[in-house]
mmCIF file of C-alpha atoms in Angstrom:
data_model
loop_
_atom_site.group_PDB
_atom_site.id
_atom_site.type_symbol
_atom_site.label_atom_id
_atom_site.label_comp_id
_atom_site.label_asym_id
_atom_site.label_seq_id
_atom_site.Cartn_x
_atom_site.Cartn_y
_atom_site.Cartn_z
ATOM 1 C CA UNK A 1 148.213 144.569 12.239
ATOM 2 C CA UNK A 2 148.737 141.446 13.203
ATOM 3 C CA UNK A 3 147.509 138.443 11.483
ATOM 4 C CA UNK A 4 148.127 134.529 11.185
ATOM 5 C CA UNK A 5 147.687 132.535 8.119
ATOM 6 C CA UNK A 6 147.344 128.799 8.109
ATOM 7 C CA UNK A 7 146.697 128.103 4.298
ATOM 8 C CA UNK A 8 145.924 124.496 4.918
ATOM 9 C CA UNK A 9 142.187 123.890 6.087
ATOM 10 C CA UNK A 10 142.446 119.954 6.119
ATOM 11 C CA UNK A 11 145.263 117.378 5.745
ATOM 12 C CA UNK A 12 144.974 113.738 5.699
ATOM 13 C CA UNK A 13 147.914 111.304 5.936
ATOM 14 C CA UNK A 14 148.325 107.743 6.553
ATOM 15 C CA UNK A 15 149.748 106.544 9.897
ATOM 16 C CA UNK A 16 153.527 106.869 10.140
ATOM 17 C CA UNK A 17 153.735 109.650 7.531
ATOM 18 C CA UNK A 18 155.386 112.660 8.523
ATOM 19 C CA UNK A 19 153.414 115.927 7.987
ATOM 20 C CA UNK A 20 154.124 119.697 8.215
ATOM 21 C CA UNK A 21 151.433 122.076 9.328
ATOM 22 C CA UNK A 22 152.350 125.844 7.950
ATOM 23 C CA UNK A 23 151.746 129.019 9.618
ATOM 24 C CA UNK A 24 152.739 132.520 7.976
ATOM 25 C CA UNK A 25 152.461 135.379 10.224
ATOM 26 C CA UNK A 26 152.406 139.290 9.752
ATOM 27 C CA UNK A 27 153.400 141.870 12.572
ATOM 28 C CA UNK A 28 155.134 145.070 12.774
ATOM 29 C CA UNK A 29 156.574 144.711 15.940
ATOM 30 C CA UNK A 30 160.234 143.393 16.640
ATOM 31 C CA UNK A 31 159.264 141.618 19.700
ATOM 32 C CA UNK A 32 156.529 139.085 19.214
ATOM 33 C CA UNK A 33 155.512 135.595 20.369
ATOM 34 C CA UNK A 34 154.280 132.474 18.452
ATOM 35 C CA UNK A 35 152.333 129.675 19.847
ATOM 36 C CA UNK A 36 150.749 126.271 18.757
ATOM 37 C CA UNK A 37 147.578 124.963 20.142
ATOM 38 C CA UNK A 38 146.247 121.392 19.578
ATOM 39 C CA UNK A 39 142.380 120.924 19.687
ATOM 40 C CA UNK A 40 141.469 117.383 19.579
ATOM 41 C CA UNK A 41 138.230 115.907 18.856
ATOM 42 C CA UNK A 42 137.150 116.284 22.891
ATOM 43 C CA UNK A 43 137.395 120.123 21.937
ATOM 44 C CA UNK A 44 139.594 121.601 24.609
ATOM 45 C CA UNK A 45 142.583 123.593 23.513
ATOM 46 C CA UNK A 46 145.935 122.265 24.523
ATOM 47 C CA UNK A 47 149.186 124.555 24.732
ATOM 48 C CA UNK A 48 152.001 122.795 22.697
ATOM 49 C CA UNK A 49 154.791 125.403 22.200
ATOM 50 C CA UNK A 50 155.832 128.952 22.648
ATOM 51 C CA UNK A 51 158.696 130.686 20.607
ATOM 52 C CA UNK A 52 159.865 134.352 21.035
ATOM 53 C CA UNK A 53 160.787 136.525 17.894
ATOM 54 C CA UNK A 54 164.467 136.543 19.018
ATOM 55 C CA UNK A 55 164.984 132.866 19.330
ATOM 56 C CA UNK A 56 165.097 131.134 15.752
ATOM 57 C CA UNK A 57 166.433 127.928 16.889
ATOM 58 C CA UNK A 58 164.417 125.001 15.884
ATOM 59 C CA UNK A 59 162.780 122.924 18.614
ATOM 60 C CA UNK A 60 162.223 119.115 18.928
ATOM 61 C CA UNK A 61 159.844 117.478 21.310
ATOM 62 C CA UNK A 62 159.484 113.881 20.640
ATOM 63 C CA UNK A 63 157.729 113.523 17.388
ATOM 64 C CA UNK A 64 156.944 117.102 16.898
ATOM 65 C CA UNK A 65 159.247 119.848 15.702
ATOM 66 C CA UNK A 66 158.994 123.460 14.962
ATOM 67 C CA UNK A 67 160.779 125.419 12.285
ATOM 68 C CA UNK A 68 160.862 129.283 13.074
ATOM 69 C CA UNK A 69 162.256 131.484 10.029
ATOM 70 C CA UNK A 70 161.834 135.179 10.585
ATOM 71 C CA UNK A 71 162.948 135.825 6.887
ATOM 72 C CA UNK A 72 159.736 134.138 5.688
ATOM 73 C CA UNK A 73 157.764 134.987 8.779
ATOM 74 C CA UNK A 74 157.017 131.332 9.020
ATOM 75 C CA UNK A 75 156.647 129.188 12.201
ATOM 76 C CA UNK A 76 155.811 125.573 10.788
ATOM 77 C CA UNK A 77 155.049 122.494 12.799
ATOM 78 C CA UNK A 78 156.312 118.883 11.649
ATOM 79 C CA UNK A 79 154.729 115.678 13.010
ATOM 80 C CA UNK A 80 157.262 112.689 12.514
ATOM 81 C CA UNK A 81 155.686 109.269 12.160
ATOM 82 C CA UNK A 82 152.094 110.415 12.622
ATOM 83 C CA UNK A 83 149.846 108.522 14.706
ATOM 84 C CA UNK A 84 146.001 108.484 15.004
ATOM 85 C CA UNK A 85 146.086 110.164 18.253
ATOM 86 C CA UNK A 86 147.585 113.505 16.500
ATOM 87 C CA UNK A 87 144.267 113.598 14.693
ATOM 88 C CA UNK A 88 143.049 117.213 15.756
ATOM 89 C CA UNK A 89 142.797 120.804 14.621
ATOM 90 C CA UNK A 90 145.867 122.624 15.152
ATOM 91 C CA UNK A 91 145.964 126.506 15.657
ATOM 92 C CA UNK A 92 148.923 128.894 15.128
ATOM 93 C CA UNK A 93 148.619 132.080 17.155
ATOM 94 C CA UNK A 94 150.522 135.396 17.652
ATOM 95 C CA UNK A 95 151.161 137.915 20.214
ATOM 96 C CA UNK A 96 152.816 141.169 19.860
ATOM 97 C CA UNK A 97 154.699 142.682 22.715
ATOM 98 C CA UNK A 98 153.640 146.171 22.119
ATOM 99 C CA UNK A 99 149.996 145.235 21.757
ATOM 100 C CA UNK A 100 149.269 146.133 25.361
ATOM 101 C CA UNK A 101 146.729 143.916 26.757
ATOM 102 C CA UNK A 102 145.684 142.584 23.549
ATOM 103 C CA UNK A 103 145.742 138.740 23.722
ATOM 104 C CA UNK A 104 146.342 136.111 21.034
ATOM 105 C CA UNK A 105 145.443 136.526 17.372
ATOM 106 C CA UNK A 106 144.633 132.869 16.077
ATOM 107 C CA UNK A 107 144.779 131.612 12.609
ATOM 108 C CA UNK A 108 141.764 129.516 11.274
ATOM 109 C CA UNK A 109 143.334 126.246 12.089
ATOM 110 C CA UNK A 110 144.370 123.301 10.106
ATOM 111 C CA UNK A 111 142.316 119.874 10.608
ATOM 112 C CA UNK A 112 144.703 117.009 10.559
ATOM 113 C CA UNK A 113 143.243 113.517 9.900
ATOM 114 C CA UNK A 114 145.720 110.553 10.527
ATOM 115 C CA UNK A 115 144.387 107.251 9.149
ATOM 116 C CA UNK A 116 145.162 104.085 10.398
ATOM 117 C CA UNK B 1 144.649 120.446 38.775
ATOM 118 C CA UNK B 2 141.328 121.826 37.742
ATOM 119 C CA UNK B 3 142.778 124.592 35.839
ATOM 120 C CA UNK B 4 139.940 126.519 33.866
ATOM 121 C CA UNK B 5 136.628 125.019 34.413
ATOM 122 C CA UNK B 6 133.592 125.865 31.971
ATOM 123 C CA UNK B 7 130.021 125.379 32.712
ATOM 124 C CA UNK B 8 127.855 123.960 31.077
ATOM 125 C CA UNK B 9 129.399 122.165 28.330
ATOM 126 C CA UNK B 10 126.266 122.198 26.107
ATOM 127 C CA UNK B 11 123.473 124.420 25.947
ATOM 128 C CA UNK B 12 120.261 124.963 23.438
ATOM 129 C CA UNK B 13 118.694 128.520 23.580
ATOM 130 C CA UNK B 14 115.502 129.846 21.863
ATOM 131 C CA UNK B 15 116.057 133.379 20.317
ATOM 132 C CA UNK B 16 115.635 136.082 22.945
ATOM 133 C CA UNK B 17 116.548 134.013 25.900
ATOM 134 C CA UNK B 18 119.265 134.708 28.159
ATOM 135 C CA UNK B 19 121.853 132.939 29.866
ATOM 136 C CA UNK B 20 125.261 133.035 31.681
ATOM 137 C CA UNK B 21 128.137 130.953 30.776
ATOM 138 C CA UNK B 22 130.371 130.161 33.653
ATOM 139 C CA UNK B 23 134.092 130.283 33.894
ATOM 140 C CA UNK B 24 136.511 129.662 36.877
ATOM 141 C CA UNK B 25 140.058 129.257 37.406
ATOM 142 C CA UNK B 26 141.901 127.991 40.350
ATOM 143 C CA UNK B 27 145.395 129.104 39.232
ATOM 144 C CA UNK B 28 145.252 132.634 40.661
ATOM 145 C CA UNK B 29 145.849 134.300 37.348
ATOM 146 C CA UNK B 30 144.966 137.860 37.082
ATOM 147 C CA UNK B 31 144.177 137.734 33.474
ATOM 148 C CA UNK B 32 141.041 136.018 31.890
ATOM 149 C CA UNK B 33 139.622 136.069 28.519
ATOM 150 C CA UNK B 34 136.473 134.888 26.719
ATOM 151 C CA UNK B 35 136.699 133.865 22.873
ATOM 152 C CA UNK B 36 134.198 132.232 20.423
ATOM 153 C CA UNK B 37 135.190 129.655 17.813
ATOM 154 C CA UNK B 38 132.988 129.702 14.843
ATOM 155 C CA UNK B 39 132.996 126.674 12.193
ATOM 156 C CA UNK B 40 136.409 126.839 10.283
ATOM 157 C CA UNK B 41 137.526 129.973 12.149
ATOM 158 C CA UNK B 42 139.973 130.685 14.467
ATOM 159 C CA UNK B 43 139.121 132.110 17.998
ATOM 160 C CA UNK B 44 138.096 135.594 18.232
ATOM 161 C CA UNK B 45 138.166 137.538 21.499
ATOM 162 C CA UNK B 46 134.933 138.739 22.954
ATOM 163 C CA UNK B 47 136.004 140.237 26.268
ATOM 164 C CA UNK B 48 138.697 139.945 28.606
ATOM 165 C CA UNK B 49 139.696 140.990 32.339
ATOM 166 C CA UNK B 50 142.759 142.396 33.788
ATOM 167 C CA UNK B 51 141.683 141.551 37.310
ATOM 168 C CA UNK B 52 138.925 141.701 39.665
ATOM 169 C CA UNK B 53 136.503 144.841 38.689
ATOM 170 C CA UNK B 54 138.247 145.573 35.529
ATOM 171 C CA UNK B 55 137.101 144.335 32.068
ATOM 172 C CA UNK B 56 137.352 145.337 28.521
ATOM 173 C CA UNK B 57 136.253 144.689 25.081
ATOM 174 C CA UNK B 58 137.942 142.431 22.487
ATOM 175 C CA UNK B 59 136.990 142.080 18.878
ATOM 176 C CA UNK B 60 133.718 140.862 18.977
ATOM 177 C CA UNK B 61 131.893 142.119 22.062
ATOM 178 C CA UNK B 62 128.362 143.171 20.804
ATOM 179 C CA UNK B 63 125.475 141.119 22.364
ATOM 180 C CA UNK B 64 127.640 140.019 25.470
ATOM 181 C CA UNK B 65 128.347 141.244 28.660
ATOM 182 C CA UNK B 66 130.836 140.200 31.463
ATOM 183 C CA UNK B 67 131.739 140.832 35.152
ATOM 184 C CA UNK B 68 134.713 139.950 37.293
ATOM 185 C CA UNK B 69 133.739 140.137 41.011
ATOM 186 C CA UNK B 70 136.599 137.863 42.128
ATOM 187 C CA UNK B 71 139.870 136.408 40.650
ATOM 188 C CA UNK B 72 138.615 133.064 40.011
ATOM 189 C CA UNK B 73 135.352 133.783 38.328
ATOM 190 C CA UNK B 74 134.719 135.467 35.070
ATOM 191 C CA UNK B 75 130.887 134.797 33.840
ATOM 192 C CA UNK B 76 129.781 135.735 30.036
ATOM 193 C CA UNK B 77 126.350 136.839 29.849
ATOM 194 C CA UNK B 78 124.047 136.837 26.608
ATOM 195 C CA UNK B 79 120.989 138.925 27.377
ATOM 196 C CA UNK B 80 119.025 138.287 24.106
ATOM 197 C CA UNK B 81 120.264 135.265 22.474
ATOM 198 C CA UNK B 82 120.613 135.593 18.515
ATOM 199 C CA UNK B 83 121.237 132.873 15.926
ATOM 200 C CA UNK B 84 124.467 134.589 15.262
ATOM 201 C CA UNK B 85 125.664 133.564 18.654
ATOM 202 C CA UNK B 86 125.622 130.041 17.885
ATOM 203 C CA UNK B 87 129.225 129.070 18.380
ATOM 204 C CA UNK B 88 131.507 127.429 20.825
ATOM 205 C CA UNK B 89 132.772 129.542 23.755
ATOM 206 C CA UNK B 90 136.262 129.057 25.239
ATOM 207 C CA UNK B 91 137.416 130.962 28.321
ATOM 208 C CA UNK B 92 141.157 131.320 28.991
ATOM 209 C CA UNK B 93 143.624 132.670 31.807
ATOM 210 C CA UNK B 94 147.110 133.891 32.150
ATOM 211 C CA UNK B 95 149.109 134.803 34.734
ATOM 212 C CA UNK B 96 150.318 138.019 33.613
ATOM 213 C CA UNK B 97 149.350 140.080 30.392
ATOM 214 C CA UNK B 98 152.566 140.158 28.649
ATOM 215 C CA UNK B 99 152.552 138.778 25.278
ATOM 216 C CA UNK B 100 154.581 135.699 26.097
ATOM 217 C CA UNK B 101 152.326 134.370 28.735
ATOM 218 C CA UNK B 102 150.610 131.243 27.781
ATOM 219 C CA UNK B 103 146.898 131.116 27.999
ATOM 220 C CA UNK B 104 145.122 127.968 29.413
ATOM 221 C CA UNK B 105 141.812 127.109 28.027
ATOM 222 C CA UNK B 106 138.740 125.543 29.484
ATOM 223 C CA UNK B 107 136.931 122.776 27.532
ATOM 224 C CA UNK B 108 134.608 124.996 26.045
ATOM 225 C CA UNK B 109 130.657 125.530 25.950
ATOM 226 C CA UNK B 110 128.973 124.734 22.803
ATOM 227 C CA UNK B 111 125.678 126.818 22.549
ATOM 228 C CA UNK B 112 123.107 126.755 19.975
ATOM 229 C CA UNK B 113 120.412 129.463 19.398
ATOM 230 C CA UNK B 114 117.363 128.270 17.618
#
């Protein structure tokens, strides 16, 4: 069965610090997709990134970067030089290619507070 | 672009009342989903639909009903509201069912059952 674990429930950092949000997943499929979503205080869920299981290249988008390691079943998310606007709940999610119509399985989320 | 629109944003119900949470998308997506988010938890799937006239249960369907008469709309019905249904409800849509497809979410409906 698929499972996503975000062990960090809450993190607080001071503005301009770097912060890494951890995500560990479990799956029996060889083909799967990993996602990160952001939920700001306004409540909506915003898609950030998608990664497939065959692509282990790290990705950088501005201050955001993602480190995907199949050997440790992890898909960690780093924010460099954090800003107050980064304060949000961040969700990691998994979707298995062979799960039919079963949609995303979410972790419980990590609440990030960036203090000015 | 409107994307996925949910109404209402907030609602308070008394135990035993019924209501319908509305969801509409304007992206011509075939696939639509309803999730609930409880405090400190991730999202759990209630129901989903693969197209007009076709719906299926997710992980936590008890106490809810859905219908899909059009591609655009996917309402969620609570027939006899219970305190356990106090939650934030999210509707989402995607173009295809495949695992790689990105789901786009509405802004959510915050429901309290008292």
